[in-house]
mmCIF file of C-alpha atoms in Angstrom:
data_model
loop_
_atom_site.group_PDB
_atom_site.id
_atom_site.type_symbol
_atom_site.label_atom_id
_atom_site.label_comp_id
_atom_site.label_asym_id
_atom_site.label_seq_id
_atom_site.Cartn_x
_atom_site.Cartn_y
_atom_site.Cartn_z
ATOM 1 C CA UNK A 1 -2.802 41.497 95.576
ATOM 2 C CA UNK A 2 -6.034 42.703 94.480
ATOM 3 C CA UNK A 3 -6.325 45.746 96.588
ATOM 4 C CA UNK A 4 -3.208 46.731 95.396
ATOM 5 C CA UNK A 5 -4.190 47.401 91.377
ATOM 6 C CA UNK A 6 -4.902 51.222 91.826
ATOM 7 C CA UNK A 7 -3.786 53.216 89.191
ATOM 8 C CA UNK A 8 -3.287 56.508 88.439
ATOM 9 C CA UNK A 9 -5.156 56.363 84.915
ATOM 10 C CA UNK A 10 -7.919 53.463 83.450
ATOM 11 C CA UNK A 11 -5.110 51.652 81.291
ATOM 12 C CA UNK A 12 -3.034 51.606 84.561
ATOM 13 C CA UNK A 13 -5.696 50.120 86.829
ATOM 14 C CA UNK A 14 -6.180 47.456 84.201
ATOM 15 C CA UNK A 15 -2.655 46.536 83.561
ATOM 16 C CA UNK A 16 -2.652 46.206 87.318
ATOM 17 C CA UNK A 17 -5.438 43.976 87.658
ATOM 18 C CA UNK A 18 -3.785 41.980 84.091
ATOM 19 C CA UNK A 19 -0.504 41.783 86.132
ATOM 20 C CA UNK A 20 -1.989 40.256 88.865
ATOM 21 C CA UNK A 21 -3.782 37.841 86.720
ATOM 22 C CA UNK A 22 -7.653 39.465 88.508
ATOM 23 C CA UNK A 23 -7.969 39.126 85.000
ATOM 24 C CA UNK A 24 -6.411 37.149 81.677
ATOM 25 C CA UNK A 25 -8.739 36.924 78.950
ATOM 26 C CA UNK A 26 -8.741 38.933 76.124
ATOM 27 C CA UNK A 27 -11.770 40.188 75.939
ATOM 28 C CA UNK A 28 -12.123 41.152 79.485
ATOM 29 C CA UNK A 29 -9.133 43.055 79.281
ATOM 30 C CA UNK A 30 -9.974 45.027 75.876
ATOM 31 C CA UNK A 31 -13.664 45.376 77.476
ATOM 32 C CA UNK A 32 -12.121 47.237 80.222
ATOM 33 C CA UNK A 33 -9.743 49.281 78.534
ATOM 34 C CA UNK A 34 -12.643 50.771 76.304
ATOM 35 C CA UNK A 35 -14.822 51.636 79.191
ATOM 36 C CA UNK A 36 -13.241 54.239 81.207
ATOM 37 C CA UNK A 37 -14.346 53.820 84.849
ATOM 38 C CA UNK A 38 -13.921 58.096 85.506
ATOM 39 C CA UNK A 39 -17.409 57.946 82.865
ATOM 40 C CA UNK A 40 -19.106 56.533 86.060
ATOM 41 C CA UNK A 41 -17.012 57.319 89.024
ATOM 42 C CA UNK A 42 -16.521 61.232 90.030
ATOM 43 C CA UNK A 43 -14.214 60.099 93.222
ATOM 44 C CA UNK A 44 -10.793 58.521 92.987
ATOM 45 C CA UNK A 45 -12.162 56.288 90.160
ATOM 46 C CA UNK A 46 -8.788 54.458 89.467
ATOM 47 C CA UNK A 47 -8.778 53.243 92.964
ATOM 48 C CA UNK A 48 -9.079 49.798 93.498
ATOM 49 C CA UNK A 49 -11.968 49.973 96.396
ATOM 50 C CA UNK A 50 -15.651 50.465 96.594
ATOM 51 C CA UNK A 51 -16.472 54.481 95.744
ATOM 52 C CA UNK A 52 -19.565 55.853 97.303
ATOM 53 C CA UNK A 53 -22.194 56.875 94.457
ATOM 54 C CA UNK A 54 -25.134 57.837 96.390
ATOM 55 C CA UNK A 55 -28.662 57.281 97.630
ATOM 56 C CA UNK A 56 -27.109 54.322 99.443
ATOM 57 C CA UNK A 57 -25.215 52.559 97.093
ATOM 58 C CA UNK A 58 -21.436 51.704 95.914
ATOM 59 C CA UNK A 59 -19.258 51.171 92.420
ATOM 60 C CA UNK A 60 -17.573 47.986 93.495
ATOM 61 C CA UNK A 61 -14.107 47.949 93.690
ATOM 62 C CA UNK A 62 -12.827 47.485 90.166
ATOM 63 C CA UNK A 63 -11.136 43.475 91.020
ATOM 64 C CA UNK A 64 -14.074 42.443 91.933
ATOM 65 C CA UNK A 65 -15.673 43.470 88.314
ATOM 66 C CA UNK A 66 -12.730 42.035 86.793
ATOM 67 C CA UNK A 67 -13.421 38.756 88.630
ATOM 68 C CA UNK A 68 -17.359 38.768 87.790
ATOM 69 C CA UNK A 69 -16.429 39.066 83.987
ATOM 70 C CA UNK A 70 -13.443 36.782 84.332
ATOM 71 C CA UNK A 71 -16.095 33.886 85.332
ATOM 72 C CA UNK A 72 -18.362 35.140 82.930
ATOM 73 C CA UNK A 73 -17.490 35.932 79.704
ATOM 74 C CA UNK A 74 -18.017 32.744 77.941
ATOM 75 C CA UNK A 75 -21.662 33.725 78.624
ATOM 76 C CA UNK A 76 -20.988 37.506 77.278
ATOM 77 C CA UNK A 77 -19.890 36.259 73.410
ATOM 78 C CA UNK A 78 -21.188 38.414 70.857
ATOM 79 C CA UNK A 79 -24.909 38.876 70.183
ATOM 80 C CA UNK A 80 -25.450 37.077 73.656
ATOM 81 C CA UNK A 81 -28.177 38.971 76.391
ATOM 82 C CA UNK A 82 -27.109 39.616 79.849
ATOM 83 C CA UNK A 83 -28.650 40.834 82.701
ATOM 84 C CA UNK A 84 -26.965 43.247 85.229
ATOM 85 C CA UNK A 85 -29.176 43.335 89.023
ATOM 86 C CA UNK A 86 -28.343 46.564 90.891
ATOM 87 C CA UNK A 87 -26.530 47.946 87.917
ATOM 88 C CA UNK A 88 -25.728 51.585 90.421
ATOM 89 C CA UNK A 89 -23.423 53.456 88.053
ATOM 90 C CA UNK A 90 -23.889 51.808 84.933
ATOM 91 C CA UNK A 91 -19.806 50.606 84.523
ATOM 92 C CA UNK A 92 -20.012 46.545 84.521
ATOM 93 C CA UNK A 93 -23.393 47.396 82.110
ATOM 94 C CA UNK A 94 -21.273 49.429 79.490
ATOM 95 C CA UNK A 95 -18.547 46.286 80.007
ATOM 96 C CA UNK A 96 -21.122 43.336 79.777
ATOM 97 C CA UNK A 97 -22.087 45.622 76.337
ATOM 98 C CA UNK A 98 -18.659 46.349 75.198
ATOM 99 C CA UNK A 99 -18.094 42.104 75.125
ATOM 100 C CA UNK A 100 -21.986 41.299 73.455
ATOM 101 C CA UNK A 101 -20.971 43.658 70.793
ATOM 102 C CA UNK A 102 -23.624 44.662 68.451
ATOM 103 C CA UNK A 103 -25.606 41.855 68.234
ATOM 104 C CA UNK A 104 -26.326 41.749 71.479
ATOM 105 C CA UNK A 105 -28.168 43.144 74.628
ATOM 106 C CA UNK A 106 -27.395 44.093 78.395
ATOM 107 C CA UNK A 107 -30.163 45.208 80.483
ATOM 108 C CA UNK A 108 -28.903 46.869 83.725
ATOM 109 C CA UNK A 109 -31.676 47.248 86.678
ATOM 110 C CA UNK A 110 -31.776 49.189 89.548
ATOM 111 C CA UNK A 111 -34.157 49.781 92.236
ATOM 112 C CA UNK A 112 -33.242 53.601 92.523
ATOM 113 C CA UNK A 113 -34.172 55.717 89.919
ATOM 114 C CA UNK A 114 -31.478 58.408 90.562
ATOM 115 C CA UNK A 115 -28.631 55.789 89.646
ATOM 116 C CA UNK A 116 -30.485 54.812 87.204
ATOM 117 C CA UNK A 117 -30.930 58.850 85.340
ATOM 118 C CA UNK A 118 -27.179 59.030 86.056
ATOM 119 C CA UNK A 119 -25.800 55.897 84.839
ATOM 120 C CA UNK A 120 -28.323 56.349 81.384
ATOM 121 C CA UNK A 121 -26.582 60.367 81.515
ATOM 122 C CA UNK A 122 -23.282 58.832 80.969
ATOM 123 C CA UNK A 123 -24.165 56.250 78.731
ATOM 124 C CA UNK A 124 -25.877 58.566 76.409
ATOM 125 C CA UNK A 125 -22.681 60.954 76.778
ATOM 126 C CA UNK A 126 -20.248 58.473 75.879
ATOM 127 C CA UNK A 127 -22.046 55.081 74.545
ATOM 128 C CA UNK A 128 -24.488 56.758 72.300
ATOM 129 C CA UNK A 129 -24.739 54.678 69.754
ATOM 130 C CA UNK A 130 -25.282 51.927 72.104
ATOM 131 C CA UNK A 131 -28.239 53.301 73.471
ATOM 132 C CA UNK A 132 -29.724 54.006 70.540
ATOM 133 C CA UNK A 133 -29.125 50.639 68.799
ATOM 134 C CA UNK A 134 -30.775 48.731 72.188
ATOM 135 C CA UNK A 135 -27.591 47.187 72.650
ATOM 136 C CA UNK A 136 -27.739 48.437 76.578
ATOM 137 C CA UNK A 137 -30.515 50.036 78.730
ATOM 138 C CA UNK A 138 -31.010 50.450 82.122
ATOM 139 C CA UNK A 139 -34.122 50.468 83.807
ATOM 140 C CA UNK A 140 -35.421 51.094 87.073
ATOM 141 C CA UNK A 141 -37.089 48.422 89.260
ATOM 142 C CA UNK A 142 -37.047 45.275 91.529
ATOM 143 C CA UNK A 143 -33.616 43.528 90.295
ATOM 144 C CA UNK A 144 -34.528 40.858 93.070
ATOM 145 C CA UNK A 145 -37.306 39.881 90.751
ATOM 146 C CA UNK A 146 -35.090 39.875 87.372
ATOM 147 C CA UNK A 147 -36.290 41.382 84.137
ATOM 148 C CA UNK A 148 -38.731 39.313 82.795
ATOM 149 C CA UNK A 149 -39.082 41.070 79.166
ATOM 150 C CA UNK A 150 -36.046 40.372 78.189
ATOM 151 C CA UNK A 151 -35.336 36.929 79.563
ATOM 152 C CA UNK A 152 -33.939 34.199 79.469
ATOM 153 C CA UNK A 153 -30.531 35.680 79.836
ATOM 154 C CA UNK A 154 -27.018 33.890 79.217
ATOM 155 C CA UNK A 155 -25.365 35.460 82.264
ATOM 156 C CA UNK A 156 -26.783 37.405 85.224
ATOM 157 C CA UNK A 157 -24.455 39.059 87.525
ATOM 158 C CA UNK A 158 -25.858 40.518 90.545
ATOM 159 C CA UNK A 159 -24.046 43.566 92.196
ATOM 160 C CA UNK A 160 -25.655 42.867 95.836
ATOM 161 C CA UNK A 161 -25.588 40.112 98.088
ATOM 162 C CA UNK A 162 -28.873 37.976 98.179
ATOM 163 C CA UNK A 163 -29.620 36.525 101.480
ATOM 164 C CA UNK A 164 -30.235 33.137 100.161
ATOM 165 C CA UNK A 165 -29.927 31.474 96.693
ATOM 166 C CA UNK A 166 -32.092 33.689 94.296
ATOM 167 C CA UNK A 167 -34.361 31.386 92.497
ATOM 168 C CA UNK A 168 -36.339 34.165 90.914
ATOM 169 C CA UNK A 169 -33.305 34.707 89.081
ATOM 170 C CA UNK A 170 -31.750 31.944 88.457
ATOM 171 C CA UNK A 171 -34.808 31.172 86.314
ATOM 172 C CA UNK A 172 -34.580 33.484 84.090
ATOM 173 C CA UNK A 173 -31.210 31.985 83.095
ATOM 174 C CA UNK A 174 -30.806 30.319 79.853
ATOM 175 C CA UNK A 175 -29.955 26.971 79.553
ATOM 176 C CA UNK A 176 -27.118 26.492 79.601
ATOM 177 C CA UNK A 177 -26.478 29.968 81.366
ATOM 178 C CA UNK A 178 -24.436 31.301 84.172
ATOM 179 C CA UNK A 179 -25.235 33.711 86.936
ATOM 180 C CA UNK A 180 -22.103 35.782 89.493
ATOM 181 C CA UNK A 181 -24.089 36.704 92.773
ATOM 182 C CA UNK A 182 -22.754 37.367 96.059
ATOM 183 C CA UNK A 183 -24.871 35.509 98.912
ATOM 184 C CA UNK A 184 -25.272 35.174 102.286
ATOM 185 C CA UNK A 185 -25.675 37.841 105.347
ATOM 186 C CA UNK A 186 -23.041 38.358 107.825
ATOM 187 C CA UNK A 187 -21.077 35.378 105.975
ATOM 188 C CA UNK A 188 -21.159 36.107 102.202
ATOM 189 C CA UNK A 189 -19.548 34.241 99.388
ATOM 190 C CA UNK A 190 -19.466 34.598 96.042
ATOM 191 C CA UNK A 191 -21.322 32.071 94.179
ATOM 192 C CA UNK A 192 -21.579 30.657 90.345
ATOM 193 C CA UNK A 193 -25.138 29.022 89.432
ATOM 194 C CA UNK A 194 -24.234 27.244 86.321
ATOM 195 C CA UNK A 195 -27.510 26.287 84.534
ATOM 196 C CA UNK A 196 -26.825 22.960 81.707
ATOM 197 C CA UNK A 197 -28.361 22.377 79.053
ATOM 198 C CA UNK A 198 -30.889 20.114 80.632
ATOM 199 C CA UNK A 199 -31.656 22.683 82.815
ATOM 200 C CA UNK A 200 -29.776 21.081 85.787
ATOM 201 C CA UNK A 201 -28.683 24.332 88.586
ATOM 202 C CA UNK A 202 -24.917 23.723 90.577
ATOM 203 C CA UNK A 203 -23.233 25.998 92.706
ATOM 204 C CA UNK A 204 -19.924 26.672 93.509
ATOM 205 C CA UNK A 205 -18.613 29.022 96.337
ATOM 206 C CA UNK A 206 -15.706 30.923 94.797
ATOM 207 C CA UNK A 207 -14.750 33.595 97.405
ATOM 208 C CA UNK A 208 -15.306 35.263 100.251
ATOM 209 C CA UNK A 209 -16.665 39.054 99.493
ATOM 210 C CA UNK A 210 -18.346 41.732 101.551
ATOM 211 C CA UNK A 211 -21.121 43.725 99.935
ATOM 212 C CA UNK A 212 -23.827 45.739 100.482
ATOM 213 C CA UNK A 213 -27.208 43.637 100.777
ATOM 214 C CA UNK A 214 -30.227 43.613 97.847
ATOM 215 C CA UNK A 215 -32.933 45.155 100.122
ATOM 216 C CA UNK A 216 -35.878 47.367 99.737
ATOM 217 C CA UNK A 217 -35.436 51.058 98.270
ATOM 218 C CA UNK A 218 -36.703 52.461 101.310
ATOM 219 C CA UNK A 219 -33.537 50.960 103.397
ATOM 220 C CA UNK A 220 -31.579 51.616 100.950
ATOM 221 C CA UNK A 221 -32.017 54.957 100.675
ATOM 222 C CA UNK A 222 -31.322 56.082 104.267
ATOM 223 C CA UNK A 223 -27.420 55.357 103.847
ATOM 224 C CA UNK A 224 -27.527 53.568 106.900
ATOM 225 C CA UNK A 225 -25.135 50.869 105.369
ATOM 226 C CA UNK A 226 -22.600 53.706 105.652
#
C-alpha cells in the first residue's frame, strides 16, 4: 500500500514505492533515485506522508509524486519544458529536471517567496549546474495564473487542489500536452487534462486525494490549514 513505502534512506523509499508498482518506469525511478528528498525535507523525509515545510504549506507525500510523474513522463522526455504550480520545496522541480535532462526546462512557481529562497538554496547547493544552465528555476508568483514566459508547456503538474477545472492553465499547455492537478473542494480528485494535437481538452478522474487548496498568500500564510 502506498502509505506503507517509508524508508529508512532515499533508495529505500523508492524501492518501496518500485515494489509496490506507485511507480514502474525507468526514468521515474532513476529520476528519483538521483534526487534525494532529505535536499528538501529537514523532517522525517523518507516518510511516506505529507511533511510540514512552512508558511502554510506541505512536501506531498512522496507516492503521490511518484504517481504525478508516473502519468507524466511521456510529457517530461528530454529537452521537453514543464511547468511545476506551487512548487513549495523545490523536490518534484529538481525531478521534472532530472527527466528533461539538459535540453530542457522546468519552471517551478510559488506564491510564497520564502519557499521559494529555500527551495532555490538547495538547488544551488546541490543542482548547481542546473541552475546555472536554465535547466530549472523557480520563481515566485500567482501559479493559479501559470507562467506565461515560458509557455506553452508539455506537462503542468499542479501541487494544490484547484476548486474547479483551471483553464488559465490548461492553456498554456502544448498541444498535445498533459497537465496532473488535484481538483475539487471538500471532494477532490485527481485529474489528467490531456490536450491533442488539435487542441481538443479531456479529463479523466484518476483518484481520490486530499490536499491543501491553491488560495491567496494571505490565507495561506496564517497556517490555518493546520
Amino acid at each position: 500500500m502506498s502509505w506503507m513505502c517509508s524508508g529508512s534512506t532515499n533508495n529505500e523509499l523508492v524501492s518501496n514505492m518500485l515494489n509496490a508498482r506507485i511507480i514502474s518506469n525507468e526514468r521515474v525511478v532513476s529520476a528519483m533515485r538521483s534526487v534525494d528528498r532529505a535536499h528538501f525535507s529537514h523532517h522525517n523525509p523518507y516518510e511516506d506522508a505529507p511533511q510540514y515545510i512552512g508558511y502554510g504549506a506541505t512536501i506531498s507525500a512522496p507516492h503521490m509524486h511518484g504517481y504525478a510523474l508516473e502519468n507524466l513522463h511521456d510529457y517530461l522526455q528530454p529537452g521537453m519544458r514543464a511547468l511545476d504550480v506551487g512548487s513549495g520545496s523545490g523536490y518534484l522541480t529538481a525531478c521534472m529536471a532530472a527527466m528533461v535532462g539538459d535540453s530542457g526546462r522546468v519552471v517551478g512557481i510559488d506564491h510564497i517567496s520564502e519557499l521559494v529562497e529555500n527551495s532555490r538554496t538547495a538547488l544551488e547547493q546541490h543542482y548547481s549546474d542546473w541552475m546555472q544552465s536554465g535547466r530549472v528555476k523557480v520563481v515566485t508568483g500567482d501559479g493559479r495564473k501559470g507562467y506565461p514566459d515560458d509557455a506553452p508547456y508539455d506537462c503542468i503538474h499542479v501541487g494544490a487542489a484547484s476548486s474547479r477545472t483551471p483553464t488559465e492553465l490548461v492553456e498554456q499547455l502544448k498541444a498535445p500536452g498533459r497537465m496532473f492537478v488535484p481538483v475539487g473542494s471538500f471532494s477532490q480528485h485527481i485529474v489528467v487534462y490531456d490536450k491533442d494535437r488539435d487542441g481538443n481538452v479531456k479529463e479523466q478522474r484518476i483518484m481520490g486525494v486530499t490536499y491543501v487548496p491553491l488560495t491567496d498568500p494571505e490565507k495561506q500564510r496564517d497556517d490555518r490549514f493546520f
